[in-house]
Every structure is written in C-alpha cells, then in structure tokens.
Coordinates of N, CA and C in Angstrom, one line a residue:
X1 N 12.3 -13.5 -11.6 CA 11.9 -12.3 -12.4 C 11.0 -12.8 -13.5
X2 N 10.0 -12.2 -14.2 CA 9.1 -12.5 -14.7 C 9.2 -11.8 -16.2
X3 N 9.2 -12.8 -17.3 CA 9.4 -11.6 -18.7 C 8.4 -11.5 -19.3
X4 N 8.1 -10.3 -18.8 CA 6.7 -9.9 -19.7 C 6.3 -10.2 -21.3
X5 N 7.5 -10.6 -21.9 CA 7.6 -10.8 -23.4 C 7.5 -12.2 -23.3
X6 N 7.2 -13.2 -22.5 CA 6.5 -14.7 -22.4 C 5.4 -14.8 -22.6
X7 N 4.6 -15.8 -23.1 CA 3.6 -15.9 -22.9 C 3.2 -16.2 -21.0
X8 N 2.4 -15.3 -20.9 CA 1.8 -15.3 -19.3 C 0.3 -15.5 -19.0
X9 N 0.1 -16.6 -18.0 CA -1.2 -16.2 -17.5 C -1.0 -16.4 -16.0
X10 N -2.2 -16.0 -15.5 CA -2.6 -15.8 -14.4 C -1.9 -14.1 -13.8
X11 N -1.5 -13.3 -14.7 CA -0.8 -12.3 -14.1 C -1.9 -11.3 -13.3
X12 N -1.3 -11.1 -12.3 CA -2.0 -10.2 -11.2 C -1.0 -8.9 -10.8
X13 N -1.6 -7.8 -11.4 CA -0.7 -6.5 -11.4 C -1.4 -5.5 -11.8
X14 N -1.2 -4.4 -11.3 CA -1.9 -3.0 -11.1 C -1.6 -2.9 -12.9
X15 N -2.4 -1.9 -13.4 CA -2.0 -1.7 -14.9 C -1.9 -0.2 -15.4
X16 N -2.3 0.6 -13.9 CA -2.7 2.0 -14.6 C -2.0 2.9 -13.0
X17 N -1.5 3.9 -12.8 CA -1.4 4.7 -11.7 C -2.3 5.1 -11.1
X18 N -2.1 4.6 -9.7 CA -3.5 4.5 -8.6 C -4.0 6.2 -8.3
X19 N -2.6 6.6 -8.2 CA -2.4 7.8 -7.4 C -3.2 8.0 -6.1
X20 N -2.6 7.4 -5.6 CA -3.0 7.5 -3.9 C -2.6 8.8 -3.1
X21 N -3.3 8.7 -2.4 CA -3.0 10.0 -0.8 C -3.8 10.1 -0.3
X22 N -4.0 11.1 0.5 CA -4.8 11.1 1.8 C -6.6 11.4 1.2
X23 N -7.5 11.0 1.8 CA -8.7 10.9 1.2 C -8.9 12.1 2.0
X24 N -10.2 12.9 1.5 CA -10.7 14.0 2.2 C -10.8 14.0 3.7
X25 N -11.2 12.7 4.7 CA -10.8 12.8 5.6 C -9.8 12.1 5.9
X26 N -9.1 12.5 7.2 CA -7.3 12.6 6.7 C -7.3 10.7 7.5
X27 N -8.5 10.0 8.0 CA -8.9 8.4 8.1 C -8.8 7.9 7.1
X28 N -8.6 8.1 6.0 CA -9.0 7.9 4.6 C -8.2 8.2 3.1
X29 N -8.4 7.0 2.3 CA -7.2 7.2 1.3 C -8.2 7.6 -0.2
X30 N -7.5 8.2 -0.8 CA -8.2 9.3 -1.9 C -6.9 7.7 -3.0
X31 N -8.0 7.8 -4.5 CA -7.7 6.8 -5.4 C -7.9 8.1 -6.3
X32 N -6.9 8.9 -6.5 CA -7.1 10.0 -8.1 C -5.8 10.2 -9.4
X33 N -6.2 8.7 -9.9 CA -5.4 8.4 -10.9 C -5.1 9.6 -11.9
X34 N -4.1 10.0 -11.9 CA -3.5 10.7 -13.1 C -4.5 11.5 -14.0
X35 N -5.0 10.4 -14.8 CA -5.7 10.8 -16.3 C -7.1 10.5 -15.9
X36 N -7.4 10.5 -14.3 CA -8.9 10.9 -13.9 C -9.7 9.6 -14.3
X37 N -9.5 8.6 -14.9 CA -10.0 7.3 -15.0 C -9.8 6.5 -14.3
X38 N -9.9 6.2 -13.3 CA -9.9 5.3 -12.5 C -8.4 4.4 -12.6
X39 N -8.3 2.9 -11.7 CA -7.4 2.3 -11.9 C -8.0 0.7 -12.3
X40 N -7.0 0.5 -13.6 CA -7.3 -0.8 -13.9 C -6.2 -1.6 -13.7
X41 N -6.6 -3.0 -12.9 CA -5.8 -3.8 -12.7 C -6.3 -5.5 -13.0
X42 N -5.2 -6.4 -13.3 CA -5.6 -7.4 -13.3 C -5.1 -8.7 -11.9
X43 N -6.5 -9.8 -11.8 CA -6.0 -10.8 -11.0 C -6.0 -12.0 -11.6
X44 N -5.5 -12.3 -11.7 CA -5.3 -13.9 -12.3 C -6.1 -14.2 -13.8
X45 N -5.4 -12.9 -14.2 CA -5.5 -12.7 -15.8 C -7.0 -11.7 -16.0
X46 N -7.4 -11.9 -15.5 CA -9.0 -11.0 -15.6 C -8.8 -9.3 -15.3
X47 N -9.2 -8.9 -16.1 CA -9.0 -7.9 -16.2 C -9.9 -6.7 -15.5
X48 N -9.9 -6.1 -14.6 CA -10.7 -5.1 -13.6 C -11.0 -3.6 -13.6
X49 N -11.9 -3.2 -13.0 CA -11.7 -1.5 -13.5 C -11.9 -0.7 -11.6
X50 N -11.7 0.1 -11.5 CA -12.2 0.7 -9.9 C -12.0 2.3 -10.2
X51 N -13.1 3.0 -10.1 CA -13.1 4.2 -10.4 C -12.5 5.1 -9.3
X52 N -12.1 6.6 -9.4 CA -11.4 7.3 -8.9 C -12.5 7.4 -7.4
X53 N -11.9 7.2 -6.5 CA -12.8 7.9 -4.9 C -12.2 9.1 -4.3
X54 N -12.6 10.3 -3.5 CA -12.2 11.1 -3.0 C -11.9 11.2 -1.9
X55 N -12.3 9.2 -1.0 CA -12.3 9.1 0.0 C -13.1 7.9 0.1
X56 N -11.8 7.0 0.7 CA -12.5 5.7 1.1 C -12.0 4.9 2.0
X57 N -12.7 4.5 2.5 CA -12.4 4.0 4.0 C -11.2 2.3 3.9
X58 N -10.0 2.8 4.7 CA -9.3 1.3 4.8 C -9.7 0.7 6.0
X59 N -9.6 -0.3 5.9 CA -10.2 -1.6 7.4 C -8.8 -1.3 8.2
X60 N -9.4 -1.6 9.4 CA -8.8 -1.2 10.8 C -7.7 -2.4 10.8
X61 N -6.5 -1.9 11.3 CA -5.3 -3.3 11.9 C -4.7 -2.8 12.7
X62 N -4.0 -4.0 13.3 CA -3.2 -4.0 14.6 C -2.6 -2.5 14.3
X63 N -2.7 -2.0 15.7 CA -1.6 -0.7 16.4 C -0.4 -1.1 15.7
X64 N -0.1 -0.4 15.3 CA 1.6 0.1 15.1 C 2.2 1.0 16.0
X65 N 3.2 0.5 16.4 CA 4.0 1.0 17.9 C 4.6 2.3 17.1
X66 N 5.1 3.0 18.5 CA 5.5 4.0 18.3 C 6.9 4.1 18.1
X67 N 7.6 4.9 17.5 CA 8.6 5.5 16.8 C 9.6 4.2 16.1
X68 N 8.3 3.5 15.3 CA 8.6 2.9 14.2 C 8.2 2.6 12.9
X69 N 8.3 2.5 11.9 CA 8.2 2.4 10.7 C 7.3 1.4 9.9
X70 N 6.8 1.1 9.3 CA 5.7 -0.4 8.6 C 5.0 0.2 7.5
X71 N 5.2 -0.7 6.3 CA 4.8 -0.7 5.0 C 2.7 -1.2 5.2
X72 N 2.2 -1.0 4.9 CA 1.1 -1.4 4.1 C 0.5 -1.6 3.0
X73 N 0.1 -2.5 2.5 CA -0.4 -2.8 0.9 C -1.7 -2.5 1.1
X74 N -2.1 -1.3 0.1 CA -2.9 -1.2 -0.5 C -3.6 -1.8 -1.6
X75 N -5.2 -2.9 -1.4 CA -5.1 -3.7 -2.7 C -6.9 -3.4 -3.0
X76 N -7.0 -3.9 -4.1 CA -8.4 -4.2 -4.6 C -8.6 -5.8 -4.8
X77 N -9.7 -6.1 -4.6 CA -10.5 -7.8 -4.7 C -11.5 -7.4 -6.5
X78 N -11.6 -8.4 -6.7 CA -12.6 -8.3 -8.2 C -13.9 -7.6 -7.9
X79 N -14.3 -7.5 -6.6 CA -15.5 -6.6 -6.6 C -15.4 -5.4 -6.6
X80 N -13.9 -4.8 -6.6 CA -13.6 -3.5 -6.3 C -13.3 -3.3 -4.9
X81 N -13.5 -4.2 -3.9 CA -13.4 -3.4 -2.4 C -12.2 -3.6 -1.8
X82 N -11.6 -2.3 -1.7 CA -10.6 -1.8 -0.8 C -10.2 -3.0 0.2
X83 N -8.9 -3.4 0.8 CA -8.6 -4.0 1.4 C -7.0 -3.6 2.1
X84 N -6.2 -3.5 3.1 CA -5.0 -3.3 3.2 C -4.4 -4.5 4.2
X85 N -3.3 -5.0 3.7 CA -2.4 -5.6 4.3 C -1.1 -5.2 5.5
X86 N -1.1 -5.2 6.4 CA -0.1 -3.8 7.5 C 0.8 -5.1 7.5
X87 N 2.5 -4.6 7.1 CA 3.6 -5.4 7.2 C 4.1 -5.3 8.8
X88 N 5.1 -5.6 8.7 CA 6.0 -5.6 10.2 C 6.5 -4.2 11.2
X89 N 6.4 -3.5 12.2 CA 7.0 -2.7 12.6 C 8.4 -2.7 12.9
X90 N 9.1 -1.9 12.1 CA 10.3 -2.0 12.3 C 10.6 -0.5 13.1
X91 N 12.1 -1.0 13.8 CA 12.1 0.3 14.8 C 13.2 1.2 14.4
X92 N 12.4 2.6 14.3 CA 13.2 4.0 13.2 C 14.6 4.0 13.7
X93 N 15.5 3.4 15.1 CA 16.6 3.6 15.1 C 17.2 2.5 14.6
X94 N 16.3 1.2 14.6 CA 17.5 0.1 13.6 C 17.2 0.8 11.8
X95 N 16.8 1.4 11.5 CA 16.5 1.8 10.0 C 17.6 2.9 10.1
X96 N 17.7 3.6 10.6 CA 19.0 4.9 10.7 C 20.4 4.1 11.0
X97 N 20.2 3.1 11.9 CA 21.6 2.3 12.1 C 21.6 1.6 10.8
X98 N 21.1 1.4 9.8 CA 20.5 0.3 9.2 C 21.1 -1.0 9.2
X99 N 20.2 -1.5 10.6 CA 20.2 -2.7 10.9 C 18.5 -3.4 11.1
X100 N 17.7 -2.9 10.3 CA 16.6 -3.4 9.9 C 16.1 -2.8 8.7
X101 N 15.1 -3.6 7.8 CA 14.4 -3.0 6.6 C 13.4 -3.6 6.7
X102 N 12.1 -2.5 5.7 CA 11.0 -2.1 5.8 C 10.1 -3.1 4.4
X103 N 9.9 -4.5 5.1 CA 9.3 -5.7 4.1 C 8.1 -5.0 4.1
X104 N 7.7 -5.4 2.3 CA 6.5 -5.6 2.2 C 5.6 -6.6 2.5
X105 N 4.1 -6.8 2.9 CA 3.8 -7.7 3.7 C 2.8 -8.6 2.3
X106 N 2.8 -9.7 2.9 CA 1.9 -10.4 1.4 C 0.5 -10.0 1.1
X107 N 0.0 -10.4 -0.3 CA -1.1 -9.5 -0.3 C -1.9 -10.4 -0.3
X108 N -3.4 -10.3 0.1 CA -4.1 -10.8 0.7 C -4.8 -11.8 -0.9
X109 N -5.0 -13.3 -0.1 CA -5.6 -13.9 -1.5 C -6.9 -13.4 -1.8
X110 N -6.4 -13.1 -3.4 CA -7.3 -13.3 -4.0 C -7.8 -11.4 -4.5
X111 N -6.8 -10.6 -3.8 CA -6.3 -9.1 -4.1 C -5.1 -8.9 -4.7
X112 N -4.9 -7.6 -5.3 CA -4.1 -7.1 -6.2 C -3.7 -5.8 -6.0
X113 N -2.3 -6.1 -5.6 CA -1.9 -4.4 -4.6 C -1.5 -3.7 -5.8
X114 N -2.4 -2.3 -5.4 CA -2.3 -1.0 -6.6 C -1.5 0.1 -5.8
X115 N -1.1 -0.7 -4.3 CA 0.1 0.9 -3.8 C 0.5 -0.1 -2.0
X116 N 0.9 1.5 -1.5 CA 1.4 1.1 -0.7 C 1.6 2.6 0.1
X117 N 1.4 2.2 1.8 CA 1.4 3.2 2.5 C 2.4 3.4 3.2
X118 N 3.7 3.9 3.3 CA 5.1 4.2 4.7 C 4.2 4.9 5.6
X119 N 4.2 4.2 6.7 CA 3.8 5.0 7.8 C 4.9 5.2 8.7
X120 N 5.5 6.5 9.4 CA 6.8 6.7 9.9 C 5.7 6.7 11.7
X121 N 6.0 6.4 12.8 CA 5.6 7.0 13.8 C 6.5 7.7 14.5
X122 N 6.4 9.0 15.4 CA 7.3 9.5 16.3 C 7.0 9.3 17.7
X123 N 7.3 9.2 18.4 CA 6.4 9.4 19.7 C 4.8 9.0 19.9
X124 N 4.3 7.9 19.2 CA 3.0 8.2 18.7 C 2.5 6.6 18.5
X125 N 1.7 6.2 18.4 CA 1.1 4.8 18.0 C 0.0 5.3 16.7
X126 N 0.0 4.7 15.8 CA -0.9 4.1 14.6 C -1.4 3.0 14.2
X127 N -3.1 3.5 13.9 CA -3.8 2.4 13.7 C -4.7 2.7 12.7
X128 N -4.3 1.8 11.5 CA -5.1 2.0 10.5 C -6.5 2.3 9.9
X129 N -7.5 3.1 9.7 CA -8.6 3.2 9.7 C -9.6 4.0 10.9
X130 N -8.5 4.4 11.8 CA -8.6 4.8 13.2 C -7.8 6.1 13.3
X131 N -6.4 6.1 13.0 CA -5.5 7.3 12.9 C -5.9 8.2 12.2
X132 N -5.4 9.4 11.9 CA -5.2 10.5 10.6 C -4.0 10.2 10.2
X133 N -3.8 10.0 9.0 CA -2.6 10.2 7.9 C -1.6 11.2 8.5
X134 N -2.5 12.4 9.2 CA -1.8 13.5 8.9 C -1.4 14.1 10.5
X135 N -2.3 12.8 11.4 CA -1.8 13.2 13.0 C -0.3 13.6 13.4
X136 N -0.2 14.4 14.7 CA 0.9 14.5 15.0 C 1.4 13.4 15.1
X137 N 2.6 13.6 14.7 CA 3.7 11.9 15.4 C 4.0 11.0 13.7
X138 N 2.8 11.3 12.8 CA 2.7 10.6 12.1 C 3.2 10.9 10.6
X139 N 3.9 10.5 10.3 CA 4.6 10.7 8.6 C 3.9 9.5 7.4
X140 N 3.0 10.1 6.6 CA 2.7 9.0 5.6 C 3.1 9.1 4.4
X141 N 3.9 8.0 3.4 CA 4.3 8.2 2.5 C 3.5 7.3 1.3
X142 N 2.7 7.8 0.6 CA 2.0 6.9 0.1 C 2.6 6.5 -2.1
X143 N 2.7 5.3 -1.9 CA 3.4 4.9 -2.9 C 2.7 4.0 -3.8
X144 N 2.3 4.2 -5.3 CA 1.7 3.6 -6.7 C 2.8 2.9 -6.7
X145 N 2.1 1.1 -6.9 CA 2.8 -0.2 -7.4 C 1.8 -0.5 -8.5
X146 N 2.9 -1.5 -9.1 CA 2.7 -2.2 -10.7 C 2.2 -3.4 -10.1
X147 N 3.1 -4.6 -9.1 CA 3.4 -5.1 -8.4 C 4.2 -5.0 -6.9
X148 N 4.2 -6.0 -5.9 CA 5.0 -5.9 -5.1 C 6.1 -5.9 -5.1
X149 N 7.4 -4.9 -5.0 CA 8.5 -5.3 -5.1 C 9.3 -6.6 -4.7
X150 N 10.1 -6.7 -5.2 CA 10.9 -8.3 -4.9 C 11.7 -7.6 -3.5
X151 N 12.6 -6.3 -3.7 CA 13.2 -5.9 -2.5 C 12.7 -4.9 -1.6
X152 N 13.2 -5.0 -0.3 CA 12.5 -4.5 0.8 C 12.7 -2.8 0.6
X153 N 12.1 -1.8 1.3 CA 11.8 -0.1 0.8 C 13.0 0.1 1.9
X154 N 13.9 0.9 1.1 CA 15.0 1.5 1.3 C 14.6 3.2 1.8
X155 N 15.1 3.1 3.0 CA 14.1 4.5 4.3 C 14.4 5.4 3.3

C-alpha cells in the first residue's frame, strides 16, 4: 500500500473523475468528467491533461464468450490516446456460486487507467470496439479509477 504522505515519484494515477459511459454511439465510450474539464492524470510523475469526448472509439479485443463476465481497463498514454486492456472471462455461474472473481487486468506500459468497464454477457458474445454497450445480451457497468485496485471486483 502506498502513503501518499511519502515523498513519491514516479506516481501514475488518474487525478480527476473520468466519468465514463456509453459514447453517443453505443461502440463507443463518452469521457464527461463531472466539472466538464476534462481528466487529468499522471504517468510516472508527469503530469497530463485529456479533454472531455462525446465519443471515442476503444481498439478492438478478443471475443468475450458468452454468459460471462470480464473487467476492462480503460487507460490514456501521454499523447492522450485512448487504449483498453480486456481481463479474463470469468463464467457468470462460478461468480453466483462464487467460485470465481472478476481480476483486473494489467495496464498496458506506459498508460494510466482512468476507469474501467464490467461487461456482463447473457446468451451473447462481446467484442470490444465491435459490440454496442447497450446490445441485447449485454450489461455494461462502467467504473472511474484513481488507480487499479489491489482486490478483485466483487459481482
């Protein structure tokens, strides 16, 4: 655990609320921080800015199987550009049994995750950049990080 009241460098962590959700088209994640200023975050101490979008496109990943569950990291790189990380598919009846949980997946060098996406599937396969948020079959839960949590997302 890390105490903010140390002297720190190299800290890499969101600094402002991303406010994520579905971007105007429903392929697409909307960045409409709270206080309408964008999100500032830092990587390895440098400090970043990324203005609010109404819709921006996330890069395509592996299929996520159907009627199961998988975290994604949403991150920014110092140029500003959008990146996501897709974690492990876990299957929605070991999460009800709860005999599996929902890891976050690492974030990609040299980015800085400012959220995070629960995608639920029902009956259904998901694929990032390819899907709708909002297709049938599909539950998205979209979640503002500081940093990555240490423990895994409790369904």
């Amino acid at each position: 655990m890390e105490n903010l009241n140390e002297a720190h460098r190299g800290g890499t962590f969101c600094l402002s609320k991303a406010g994520l959700g579905k971007g105007t088209t429903g392929k697409q994640i909307a960045i409409a921080s709270p206080n309408g200023a964008g999100v500032d975050y830092a990587i390895g101490g440098i400090l970043y800015h990324k203005a609010d979008a109404a819709s921006a496109a996330i890069p395509a990943a592996n299929e996520q199987a159907a009627d199961t569950t998988c975290l994604y990291l949403v991150c920014l790189d110092s140029a500003g550009a959008l990146g996501t990380a897709k974690g492990k598919d876990v299957k929605n009846t070991d999460i009800a049994n709860n005999a599996g949980a929902i890891h976050y997946p690492a974030v990609p060098a040299g980015g800085c995750a400012i959220g995070a996406i629960k995608i639920k599937t029902v009956a259904v396969t998901f694929t990032a950049g390819t899907t709708a948020f909002d297709a049938a079959g599909v539950t998205a839960t979209f979640i503002d990080l500081f940093a990555v949590p240490t423990a895994p997302l409790a369904a």
